């Protein structure tokens, strides 16, 4: 009891890094591109978060931690150490600006350590406050994207001039739809838990309207569907003793599938998604033909980058490093650049990019680590479904992975910052922290009592 009071008194109000992650989730690409390349406002916010943590420890002393909590996994430590080593060994092989531009997104992985430490030093009050801040950030993002998309102003407004590399309120479909997917999944979870159903249903409806009527990103749509399914699965796992709720939730599955099958083919975005997933179906519309052409260009790029990496044994093992333009060297730059994208430095696939920069060692570590994240979420699914913060963190990771495999997302701050921070929370949550769910408004025992009351 005394230890709990000490932790409550010394715990910060928000988990370290919350403000920068909330800023990125709220304003996405154009928000993080305010500054002077390759350093942006998001980097300044990260620095301020670290300084604040250091100063607060100086005033309060070392924060009390829960001995049952864990930090990041050993596998992630090895992965991060390999990235850092390869970054340092690449110094001097290209100009400094290109070296920084390529390496900083990978070094954002340090946020996972900060998030894991923050979870260890947090209390239920801290976690609840952090979850509320993230929910507000997701709401802000959904509202501004909906406004500019539905009014056909997705190109944004160039009001900051040289201070921003992207127009204000410009929609970037891959990451913005992925973040909308997180918001939709969070709203769906709240609906299933019976919290503010009207507003959360309205938010989920707005998210679906924006994604399936104003955007054409297939990866983003996949992210949204995954988030909705994950929100359902996590909430279902957390309420496994509430028989009435389980029955109601079970009926939602065929209803959602039927609605998806009916609505999806009627939208331009759905046409592109079907043409990509099932190219054997006839592609008669411009959207379907364009989708297949885009996918073929990416597949050619991936194949040629892999072939170029394999040309030298050392490069295949350790990668080409950071700073070099491997797309130019592999002859694939023309496949990805055009009127939409210029000065591209990524093959539109995070894993292919890792292979080119970090070789087979880095790729193996990345794949194993992402698989480990999936395993942790599965093993802790009841805890994730019962905790607001862990639910948002899990949805963030699940939303970003699909768009990172088909776009330039984790190679930029707007994707890497929330991804690695959320991953740090997931890794730290694998410990059995009873306090993670001790302050929840609706616990499994209460769900059981409510279900029993309905039956009687």
GROMACS .gro file of C-alpha atoms in nm:
model
  456
    1UNK     CA    1   0.000   0.000   0.000
    2UNK     CA    2   0.283   0.236   0.088
    3UNK     CA    3   0.464   0.147  -0.234
    4UNK     CA    4   0.149   0.227  -0.431
    5UNK     CA    5   0.123   0.569  -0.267
    6UNK     CA    6   0.489   0.640  -0.343
    7UNK     CA    7   0.444   0.545  -0.707
    8UNK     CA    8   0.128   0.758  -0.731
    9UNK     CA    9   0.313   1.060  -0.588
   10UNK     CA   10   0.621   1.027  -0.810
   11UNK     CA   11   0.455   0.914  -1.133
   12UNK     CA   12   0.436   1.169  -1.419
   13UNK     CA   13   0.101   1.297  -1.540
   14UNK     CA   14   0.153   1.150  -1.887
   15UNK     CA   15   0.374   0.871  -2.016
   16UNK     CA   16   0.692   1.019  -2.162
   17UNK     CA   17   0.653   1.092  -2.533
   18UNK     CA   18   0.275   1.127  -2.520
   19UNK     CA   19   0.274   1.488  -2.642
   20UNK     CA   20   0.489   1.424  -2.947
   21UNK     CA   21   0.293   1.112  -3.042
   22UNK     CA   22  -0.037   1.296  -2.997
   23UNK     CA   23   0.096   1.580  -3.215
   24UNK     CA   24   0.194   1.336  -3.489
   25UNK     CA   25  -0.138   1.150  -3.472
   26UNK     CA   26  -0.332   1.477  -3.483
   27UNK     CA   27  -0.147   1.651  -3.769
   28UNK     CA   28   0.026   1.363  -3.950
   29UNK     CA   29   0.260   1.441  -4.240
   30UNK     CA   30   0.213   1.816  -4.277
   31UNK     CA   31   0.250   1.867  -3.902
   32UNK     CA   32   0.577   1.677  -3.877
   33UNK     CA   33   0.718   1.854  -4.185
   34UNK     CA   34   0.717   2.195  -4.018
   35UNK     CA   35   1.084   2.288  -3.982
   36UNK     CA   36   1.404   2.275  -4.183
   37UNK     CA   37   1.480   1.942  -4.351
   38UNK     CA   38   1.592   1.695  -4.228
   39UNK     CA   39   1.505   1.824  -3.878
   40UNK     CA   40   1.142   1.901  -3.805
   41UNK     CA   41   0.918   2.009  -3.518
   42UNK     CA   42   0.860   1.646  -3.418
   43UNK     CA   43   1.233   1.610  -3.350
   44UNK     CA   44   1.223   1.919  -3.127
   45UNK     CA   45   0.927   1.775  -2.936
   46UNK     CA   46   1.114   1.448  -2.882
   47UNK     CA   47   1.415   1.639  -2.750
   48UNK     CA   48   1.191   1.836  -2.515
   49UNK     CA   49   1.033   1.514  -2.389
   50UNK     CA   50   1.372   1.368  -2.307
   51UNK     CA   51   1.486   1.690  -2.137
   52UNK     CA   52   1.162   1.704  -1.936
   53UNK     CA   53   1.212   1.344  -1.822
   54UNK     CA   54   1.570   1.418  -1.718
   55UNK     CA   55   1.478   1.740  -1.536
   56UNK     CA   56   1.179   1.583  -1.360
   57UNK     CA   57   1.401   1.302  -1.236
   58UNK     CA   58   1.641   1.563  -1.104
   59UNK     CA   59   1.367   1.733  -0.902
   60UNK     CA   60   1.174   1.424  -0.793
   61UNK     CA   61   1.459   1.179  -0.779
   62UNK     CA   62   1.445   0.840  -0.957
   63UNK     CA   63   1.086   0.747  -1.030
   64UNK     CA   64   0.948   0.445  -0.852
   65UNK     CA   65   0.890   0.154  -1.089
   66UNK     CA   66   0.684  -0.160  -1.069
   67UNK     CA   67   0.922  -0.453  -1.031
   68UNK     CA   68   0.677  -0.676  -1.219
   69UNK     CA   69   0.692  -0.459  -1.530
   70UNK     CA   70   0.934  -0.522  -1.813
   71UNK     CA   71   1.113  -0.309  -2.065
   72UNK     CA   72   1.164  -0.376  -2.433
   73UNK     CA   73   1.241  -0.729  -2.543
   74UNK     CA   74   1.602  -0.852  -2.580
   75UNK     CA   75   1.533  -0.912  -2.949
   76UNK     CA   76   1.447  -0.545  -2.996
   77UNK     CA   77   1.765  -0.444  -2.811
   78UNK     CA   78   1.969  -0.649  -3.059
   79UNK     CA   79   1.776  -0.501  -3.353
   80UNK     CA   80   1.830  -0.145  -3.232
   81UNK     CA   81   2.199  -0.209  -3.160
   82UNK     CA   82   2.247  -0.342  -3.513
   83UNK     CA   83   2.072  -0.035  -3.659
   84UNK     CA   84   2.289   0.200  -3.453
   85UNK     CA   85   2.608   0.020  -3.552
   86UNK     CA   86   2.518   0.024  -3.919
   87UNK     CA   87   2.429   0.395  -3.902
   88UNK     CA   88   2.766   0.480  -3.748
   89UNK     CA   89   2.956   0.268  -4.001
   90UNK     CA   90   2.775   0.450  -4.283
   91UNK     CA   91   2.898   0.790  -4.173
   92UNK     CA   92   3.100   0.947  -4.454
   93UNK     CA   93   2.975   0.735  -4.741
   94UNK     CA   94   2.740   1.016  -4.853
   95UNK     CA   95   2.671   1.381  -4.770
   96UNK     CA   96   2.556   1.453  -4.416
   97UNK     CA   97   2.202   1.561  -4.502
   98UNK     CA   98   2.125   1.238  -4.692
   99UNK     CA   99   2.284   1.033  -4.414
  100UNK     CA  100   2.062   1.205  -4.155
  101UNK     CA  101   1.751   1.179  -4.372
  102UNK     CA  102   1.793   0.803  -4.413
  103UNK     CA  103   1.905   0.716  -4.061
  104UNK     CA  104   1.685   0.932  -3.835
  105UNK     CA  105   1.360   0.742  -3.909
  106UNK     CA  106   1.530   0.419  -3.799
  107UNK     CA  107   1.673   0.587  -3.490
  108UNK     CA  108   1.321   0.686  -3.383
  109UNK     CA  109   1.320   0.332  -3.248
  110UNK     CA  110   1.467   0.484  -2.930
  111UNK     CA  111   1.111   0.596  -2.853
  112UNK     CA  112   1.029   0.233  -2.776
  113UNK     CA  113   1.271   0.246  -2.482
  114UNK     CA  114   1.112   0.569  -2.357
  115UNK     CA  115   0.761   0.429  -2.386
  116UNK     CA  116   0.852   0.108  -2.206
  117UNK     CA  117   1.016   0.306  -1.927
  118UNK     CA  118   0.713   0.532  -1.911
  119UNK     CA  119   0.479   0.237  -1.869
  120UNK     CA  120   0.693   0.100  -1.588
  121UNK     CA  121   0.679   0.429  -1.398
  122UNK     CA  122   0.311   0.493  -1.468
  123UNK     CA  123   0.000   0.451  -1.259
  124UNK     CA  124  -0.357   0.382  -1.365
  125UNK     CA  125  -0.421   0.758  -1.354
  126UNK     CA  126  -0.123   0.825  -1.582
  127UNK     CA  127  -0.232   0.562  -1.830
  128UNK     CA  128  -0.591   0.685  -1.835
  129UNK     CA  129  -0.476   1.044  -1.895
  130UNK     CA  130  -0.242   0.930  -2.173
  131UNK     CA  131  -0.522   0.736  -2.341
  132UNK     CA  132  -0.751   1.041  -2.329
  133UNK     CA  133  -0.487   1.262  -2.491
  134UNK     CA  134  -0.437   1.010  -2.772
  135UNK     CA  135  -0.813   0.979  -2.827
  136UNK     CA  136  -0.842   1.357  -2.859
  137UNK     CA  137  -0.553   1.357  -3.107
  138UNK     CA  138  -0.726   1.090  -3.315
  139UNK     CA  139  -1.049   1.289  -3.306
  140UNK     CA  140  -0.877   1.607  -3.423
  141UNK     CA  141  -0.714   1.417  -3.707
  142UNK     CA  142  -1.042   1.257  -3.816
  143UNK     CA  143  -1.224   1.590  -3.817
  144UNK     CA  144  -0.973   1.787  -4.024
  145UNK     CA  145  -0.921   1.504  -4.273
  146UNK     CA  146  -1.297   1.469  -4.313
  147UNK     CA  147  -1.341   1.843  -4.366
  148UNK     CA  148  -1.075   1.880  -4.636
  149UNK     CA  149  -1.154   1.546  -4.804
  150UNK     CA  150  -1.531   1.596  -4.824
  151UNK     CA  151  -1.483   1.952  -4.955
  152UNK     CA  152  -1.230   1.835  -5.215
  153UNK     CA  153  -0.941   2.031  -5.060
  154UNK     CA  154  -0.712   1.733  -4.994
  155UNK     CA  155  -0.420   1.916  -5.154
  156UNK     CA  156  -0.399   2.146  -4.854
  157UNK     CA  157  -0.305   2.512  -4.831
  158UNK     CA  158   0.047   2.646  -4.881
  159UNK     CA  159   0.045   2.911  -4.607
  160UNK     CA  160   0.377   2.840  -4.430
  161UNK     CA  161   0.600   2.868  -4.735
  162UNK     CA  162   0.956   2.740  -4.681
  163UNK     CA  163   0.883   2.654  -4.316
  164UNK     CA  164   0.695   2.343  -4.420
  165UNK     CA  165   0.775   2.074  -4.676
  166UNK     CA  166   0.404   1.995  -4.710
  167UNK     CA  167   0.100   2.225  -4.743
  168UNK     CA  168  -0.107   2.269  -4.427
  169UNK     CA  169  -0.402   2.025  -4.407
  170UNK     CA  170  -0.272   1.823  -4.700
  171UNK     CA  171  -0.399   1.465  -4.690
  172UNK     CA  172  -0.147   1.188  -4.748
  173UNK     CA  173  -0.376   0.890  -4.808
  174UNK     CA  174  -0.160   0.605  -4.679
  175UNK     CA  175  -0.076   0.733  -4.330
  176UNK     CA  176  -0.389   0.947  -4.287
  177UNK     CA  177  -0.622   0.659  -4.365
  178UNK     CA  178  -0.421   0.435  -4.133
  179UNK     CA  179  -0.463   0.687  -3.849
  180UNK     CA  180  -0.834   0.710  -3.931
  181UNK     CA  181  -0.837   0.331  -3.900
  182UNK     CA  182  -0.699   0.362  -3.548
  183UNK     CA  183  -0.972   0.616  -3.465
  184UNK     CA  184  -1.241   0.391  -3.613
  185UNK     CA  185  -1.115   0.091  -3.418
  186UNK     CA  186  -1.104   0.293  -3.095
  187UNK     CA  187  -1.461   0.416  -3.153
  188UNK     CA  188  -1.580   0.063  -3.232
  189UNK     CA  189  -1.427  -0.062  -2.909
  190UNK     CA  190  -1.606   0.210  -2.712
  191UNK     CA  191  -1.935   0.116  -2.876
  192UNK     CA  192  -1.886  -0.249  -2.782
  193UNK     CA  193  -1.813  -0.145  -2.423
  194UNK     CA  194  -2.127   0.069  -2.413
  195UNK     CA  195  -1.947   0.402  -2.371
  196UNK     CA  196  -2.096   0.712  -2.536
  197UNK     CA  197  -2.238   0.502  -2.813
  198UNK     CA  198  -2.395   0.786  -3.012
  199UNK     CA  199  -2.073   0.988  -3.048
  200UNK     CA  200  -1.855   0.684  -3.109
  201UNK     CA  201  -2.096   0.547  -3.370
  202UNK     CA  202  -2.089   0.889  -3.534
  203UNK     CA  203  -1.710   0.888  -3.534
  204UNK     CA  204  -1.692   0.537  -3.680
  205UNK     CA  205  -1.948   0.625  -3.949
  206UNK     CA  206  -1.755   0.940  -4.044
  207UNK     CA  207  -1.433   0.740  -4.065
  208UNK     CA  208  -1.589   0.482  -4.297
  209UNK     CA  209  -1.746   0.755  -4.512
  210UNK     CA  210  -1.415   0.936  -4.557
  211UNK     CA  211  -1.211   0.624  -4.628
  212UNK     CA  212  -1.444   0.456  -4.876
  213UNK     CA  213  -1.570   0.761  -5.064
  214UNK     CA  214  -1.285   1.013  -5.078
  215UNK     CA  215  -0.962   0.808  -5.073
  216UNK     CA  216  -0.827   0.538  -5.300
  217UNK     CA  217  -0.552   0.386  -5.089
  218UNK     CA  218  -0.576   0.009  -5.074
  219UNK     CA  219  -0.325  -0.036  -4.794
  220UNK     CA  220  -0.507   0.223  -4.584
  221UNK     CA  221  -0.836   0.041  -4.632
  222UNK     CA  222  -0.672  -0.283  -4.528
  223UNK     CA  223  -0.547  -0.105  -4.216
  224UNK     CA  224  -0.897   0.019  -4.134
  225UNK     CA  225  -1.051  -0.326  -4.173
  226UNK     CA  226  -0.773  -0.478  -3.959
  227UNK     CA  227  -0.832  -0.216  -3.688
  228UNK     CA  228  -1.205  -0.285  -3.677
  229UNK     CA  229  -1.146  -0.660  -3.664
  230UNK     CA  230  -0.875  -0.623  -3.397
  231UNK     CA  231  -1.094  -0.394  -3.186
  232UNK     CA  232  -1.369  -0.655  -3.202
  233UNK     CA  233  -1.129  -0.941  -3.120
  234UNK     CA  234  -0.959  -0.766  -2.828
  235UNK     CA  235  -1.289  -0.654  -2.675
  236UNK     CA  236  -1.434  -1.000  -2.725
  237UNK     CA  237  -1.135  -1.154  -2.545
  238UNK     CA  238  -1.163  -0.909  -2.255
  239UNK     CA  239  -1.532  -0.981  -2.204
  240UNK     CA  240  -1.510  -1.357  -2.235
  241UNK     CA  241  -1.715  -1.416  -1.918
  242UNK     CA  242  -2.006  -1.193  -2.023
  243UNK     CA  243  -2.224  -1.437  -2.212
  244UNK     CA  244  -2.483  -1.180  -2.323
  245UNK     CA  245  -2.217  -0.952  -2.467
  246UNK     CA  246  -2.042  -1.240  -2.639
  247UNK     CA  247  -2.367  -1.342  -2.807
  248UNK     CA  248  -2.437  -0.988  -2.928
  249UNK     CA  249  -2.081  -0.948  -3.053
  250UNK     CA  250  -2.096  -1.281  -3.235
  251UNK     CA  251  -2.395  -1.160  -3.435
  252UNK     CA  252  -2.198  -0.853  -3.546
  253UNK     CA  253  -1.944  -1.062  -3.739
  254UNK     CA  254  -2.167  -1.183  -4.027
  255UNK     CA  255  -2.341  -0.844  -4.036
  256UNK     CA  256  -2.013  -0.659  -4.081
  257UNK     CA  257  -1.891  -0.908  -4.343
  258UNK     CA  258  -2.214  -0.877  -4.539
  259UNK     CA  259  -2.201  -0.497  -4.528
  260UNK     CA  260  -1.840  -0.500  -4.644
  261UNK     CA  261  -1.911  -0.733  -4.936
  262UNK     CA  262  -2.206  -0.520  -5.046
  263UNK     CA  263  -2.051  -0.174  -5.009
  264UNK     CA  264  -1.684  -0.230  -5.097
  265UNK     CA  265  -1.721  -0.316  -5.469
  266UNK     CA  266  -1.935  -0.006  -5.525
  267UNK     CA  267  -1.659   0.238  -5.429
  268UNK     CA  268  -1.361   0.348  -5.636
  269UNK     CA  269  -1.133   0.258  -5.348
  270UNK     CA  270  -1.290  -0.085  -5.330
  271UNK     CA  271  -1.234  -0.137  -5.702
  272UNK     CA  272  -0.863  -0.066  -5.654
  273UNK     CA  273  -0.845  -0.299  -5.357
  274UNK     CA  274  -1.016  -0.585  -5.542
  275UNK     CA  275  -0.795  -0.533  -5.847
  276UNK     CA  276  -0.487  -0.564  -5.627
  277UNK     CA  277  -0.594  -0.858  -5.412
  278UNK     CA  278  -0.770  -1.048  -5.693
  279UNK     CA  279  -0.611  -0.941  -6.025
  280UNK     CA  280  -0.765  -1.243  -6.200
  281UNK     CA  281  -1.096  -1.060  -6.190
  282UNK     CA  282  -1.161  -0.841  -6.492
  283UNK     CA  283  -1.032  -0.487  -6.455
  284UNK     CA  284  -1.256  -0.263  -6.662
  285UNK     CA  285  -1.253   0.064  -6.472
  286UNK     CA  286  -0.979   0.326  -6.467
  287UNK     CA  287  -0.937   0.275  -6.093
  288UNK     CA  288  -0.877  -0.097  -6.131
  289UNK     CA  289  -0.635  -0.055  -6.420
  290UNK     CA  290  -0.445   0.216  -6.234
  291UNK     CA  291  -0.424  -0.001  -5.924
  292UNK     CA  292  -0.278  -0.292  -6.116
  293UNK     CA  293  -0.029  -0.064  -6.289
  294UNK     CA  294   0.085   0.083  -5.958
  295UNK     CA  295   0.124  -0.261  -5.807
  296UNK     CA  296   0.329  -0.386  -6.105
  297UNK     CA  297   0.563  -0.086  -6.075
  298UNK     CA  298   0.618  -0.159  -5.707
  299UNK     CA  299   0.678  -0.529  -5.768
  300UNK     CA  300   0.935  -0.449  -6.037
  301UNK     CA  301   1.106  -0.208  -5.799
  302UNK     CA  302   1.119  -0.462  -5.518
  303UNK     CA  303   1.258  -0.731  -5.746
  304UNK     CA  304   1.530  -0.507  -5.888
  305UNK     CA  305   1.630  -0.370  -5.546
  306UNK     CA  306   1.663  -0.722  -5.409
  307UNK     CA  307   1.868  -0.825  -5.714
  308UNK     CA  308   2.094  -0.520  -5.672
  309UNK     CA  309   2.145  -0.597  -5.302
  310UNK     CA  310   2.236  -0.957  -5.380
  311UNK     CA  311   2.506  -0.855  -5.630
  312UNK     CA  312   2.764  -0.820  -5.352
  313UNK     CA  313   2.783  -1.078  -5.067
  314UNK     CA  314   2.880  -0.816  -4.807
  315UNK     CA  315   2.590  -0.594  -4.913
  316UNK     CA  316   2.347  -0.885  -4.901
  317UNK     CA  317   2.465  -0.970  -4.549
  318UNK     CA  318   2.504  -0.626  -4.390
  319UNK     CA  319   2.318  -0.397  -4.633
  320UNK     CA  320   2.434  -0.089  -4.819
  321UNK     CA  321   2.402   0.139  -4.518
  322UNK     CA  322   2.256   0.488  -4.495
  323UNK     CA  323   2.300   0.796  -4.709
  324UNK     CA  324   2.336   0.624  -5.045
  325UNK     CA  325   2.054   0.638  -5.301
  326UNK     CA  326   2.006   0.268  -5.363
  327UNK     CA  327   1.702   0.331  -5.584
  328UNK     CA  328   1.918   0.531  -5.824
  329UNK     CA  329   2.196   0.273  -5.808
  330UNK     CA  330   1.953  -0.014  -5.874
  331UNK     CA  331   1.787   0.171  -6.164
  332UNK     CA  332   1.439   0.172  -6.009
  333UNK     CA  333   1.387   0.538  -5.928
  334UNK     CA  334   1.188   0.606  -6.246
  335UNK     CA  335   0.930   0.341  -6.152
  336UNK     CA  336   0.826   0.527  -5.837
  337UNK     CA  337   0.870   0.893  -5.922
  338UNK     CA  338   0.629   1.104  -6.119
  339UNK     CA  339   0.385   1.384  -6.065
  340UNK     CA  340   0.287   1.256  -5.719
  341UNK     CA  341   0.621   1.154  -5.569
  342UNK     CA  342   0.960   1.318  -5.623
  343UNK     CA  343   1.303   1.256  -5.473
  344UNK     CA  344   1.190   0.912  -5.353
  345UNK     CA  345   1.444   0.724  -5.140
  346UNK     CA  346   1.234   0.424  -5.036
  347UNK     CA  347   1.107   0.128  -5.244
  348UNK     CA  348   0.755   0.167  -5.095
  349UNK     CA  349   0.808  -0.138  -4.879
  350UNK     CA  350   0.971  -0.110  -4.538
  351UNK     CA  351   1.099  -0.466  -4.539
  352UNK     CA  352   1.257  -0.437  -4.885
  353UNK     CA  353   1.413  -0.109  -4.774
  354UNK     CA  354   1.552  -0.277  -4.462
  355UNK     CA  355   1.706  -0.548  -4.676
  356UNK     CA  356   1.874  -0.288  -4.898
  357UNK     CA  357   2.007  -0.086  -4.603
  358UNK     CA  358   2.064  -0.351  -4.334
  359UNK     CA  359   2.099  -0.673  -4.531
  360UNK     CA  360   1.973  -1.017  -4.441
  361UNK     CA  361   2.074  -0.970  -4.077
  362UNK     CA  362   1.864  -0.656  -4.037
  363UNK     CA  363   1.573  -0.805  -4.230
  364UNK     CA  364   1.571  -1.120  -4.018
  365UNK     CA  365   1.576  -0.915  -3.697
  366UNK     CA  366   1.296  -0.689  -3.824
  367UNK     CA  367   1.072  -0.979  -3.927
  368UNK     CA  368   1.133  -1.166  -3.602
  369UNK     CA  369   1.063  -0.853  -3.398
  370UNK     CA  370   0.738  -0.768  -3.580
  371UNK     CA  371   0.633  -1.130  -3.535
  372UNK     CA  372   0.716  -1.099  -3.168
  373UNK     CA  373   0.492  -0.792  -3.140
  374UNK     CA  374   0.206  -0.989  -3.294
  375UNK     CA  375   0.268  -1.273  -3.049
  376UNK     CA  376   0.271  -1.040  -2.750
  377UNK     CA  377  -0.059  -0.883  -2.857
  378UNK     CA  378  -0.209  -1.228  -2.894
  379UNK     CA  379  -0.082  -1.349  -2.557
  380UNK     CA  380  -0.202  -1.032  -2.380
  381UNK     CA  381  -0.526  -0.992  -2.579
  382UNK     CA  382  -0.747  -0.989  -2.269
  383UNK     CA  383  -0.535  -0.715  -2.112
  384UNK     CA  384  -0.528  -0.518  -2.438
  385UNK     CA  385  -0.904  -0.543  -2.474
  386UNK     CA  386  -0.957  -0.420  -2.118
  387UNK     CA  387  -0.713  -0.127  -2.123
  388UNK     CA  388  -0.772   0.193  -2.323
  389UNK     CA  389  -0.404   0.279  -2.367
  390UNK     CA  390  -0.288  -0.065  -2.473
  391UNK     CA  391  -0.581  -0.092  -2.713
  392UNK     CA  392  -0.484   0.232  -2.891
  393UNK     CA  393  -0.117   0.125  -2.897
  394UNK     CA  394  -0.202  -0.213  -3.048
  395UNK     CA  395  -0.432  -0.060  -3.309
  396UNK     CA  396  -0.157   0.188  -3.403
  397UNK     CA  397   0.095  -0.088  -3.470
  398UNK     CA  398  -0.158  -0.298  -3.660
  399UNK     CA  399  -0.265   0.001  -3.873
  400UNK     CA  400   0.083   0.115  -3.972
  401UNK     CA  401   0.229  -0.222  -4.077
  402UNK     CA  402   0.008  -0.266  -4.390
  403UNK     CA  403   0.070   0.087  -4.520
  404UNK     CA  404   0.443   0.047  -4.447
  405UNK     CA  405   0.454  -0.253  -4.680
  406UNK     CA  406   0.303  -0.056  -4.968
  407UNK     CA  407   0.426   0.297  -4.909
  408UNK     CA  408   0.680   0.531  -4.753
  409UNK     CA  409   0.558   0.544  -4.392
  410UNK     CA  410   0.812   0.403  -4.146
  411UNK     CA  411   1.088   0.586  -4.333
  412UNK     CA  412   0.929   0.916  -4.222
  413UNK     CA  413   0.857   1.069  -3.879
  414UNK     CA  414   0.479   1.064  -3.925
  415UNK     CA  415   0.485   0.685  -3.927
  416UNK     CA  416   0.796   0.590  -3.733
  417UNK     CA  417   0.727   0.802  -3.423
  418UNK     CA  418   0.385   0.658  -3.329
  419UNK     CA  419   0.482   0.309  -3.443
  420UNK     CA  420   0.793   0.266  -3.229
  421UNK     CA  421   0.638   0.442  -2.928
  422UNK     CA  422   0.331   0.218  -2.942
  423UNK     CA  423   0.554  -0.087  -2.990
  424UNK     CA  424   0.741   0.006  -2.672
  425UNK     CA  425   0.414   0.002  -2.478
  426UNK     CA  426   0.322  -0.335  -2.622
  427UNK     CA  427   0.658  -0.487  -2.534
  428UNK     CA  428   0.643  -0.352  -2.178
  429UNK     CA  429   0.285  -0.478  -2.135
  430UNK     CA  430   0.388  -0.840  -2.162
  431UNK     CA  431   0.450  -0.842  -1.785
  432UNK     CA  432   0.161  -0.926  -1.556
  433UNK     CA  433   0.072  -0.581  -1.436
  434UNK     CA  434  -0.245  -0.625  -1.234
  435UNK     CA  435  -0.268  -0.247  -1.196
  436UNK     CA  436  -0.313  -0.208  -1.572
  437UNK     CA  437  -0.678  -0.304  -1.543
  438UNK     CA  438  -0.749  -0.227  -1.180
  439UNK     CA  439  -0.905   0.113  -1.251
  440UNK     CA  440  -1.112   0.023  -1.554
  441UNK     CA  441  -1.472   0.145  -1.556
  442UNK     CA  442  -1.595  -0.194  -1.672
  443UNK     CA  443  -1.415  -0.503  -1.549
  444UNK     CA  444  -1.484  -0.863  -1.641
  445UNK     CA  445  -1.653  -0.926  -1.308
  446UNK     CA  446  -1.890  -0.634  -1.368
  447UNK     CA  447  -1.960  -0.757  -1.718
  448UNK     CA  448  -2.050  -1.094  -1.570
  449UNK     CA  449  -2.286  -0.937  -1.320
  450UNK     CA  450  -2.454  -0.726  -1.587
  451UNK     CA  451  -2.499  -1.024  -1.817
  452UNK     CA  452  -2.646  -1.227  -1.531
  453UNK     CA  453  -2.881  -0.943  -1.446
  454UNK     CA  454  -3.011  -0.934  -1.803
  455UNK     CA  455  -3.076  -1.307  -1.800
  456UNK     CA  456  -3.266  -1.297  -1.473
   0.00000   0.00000   0.00000
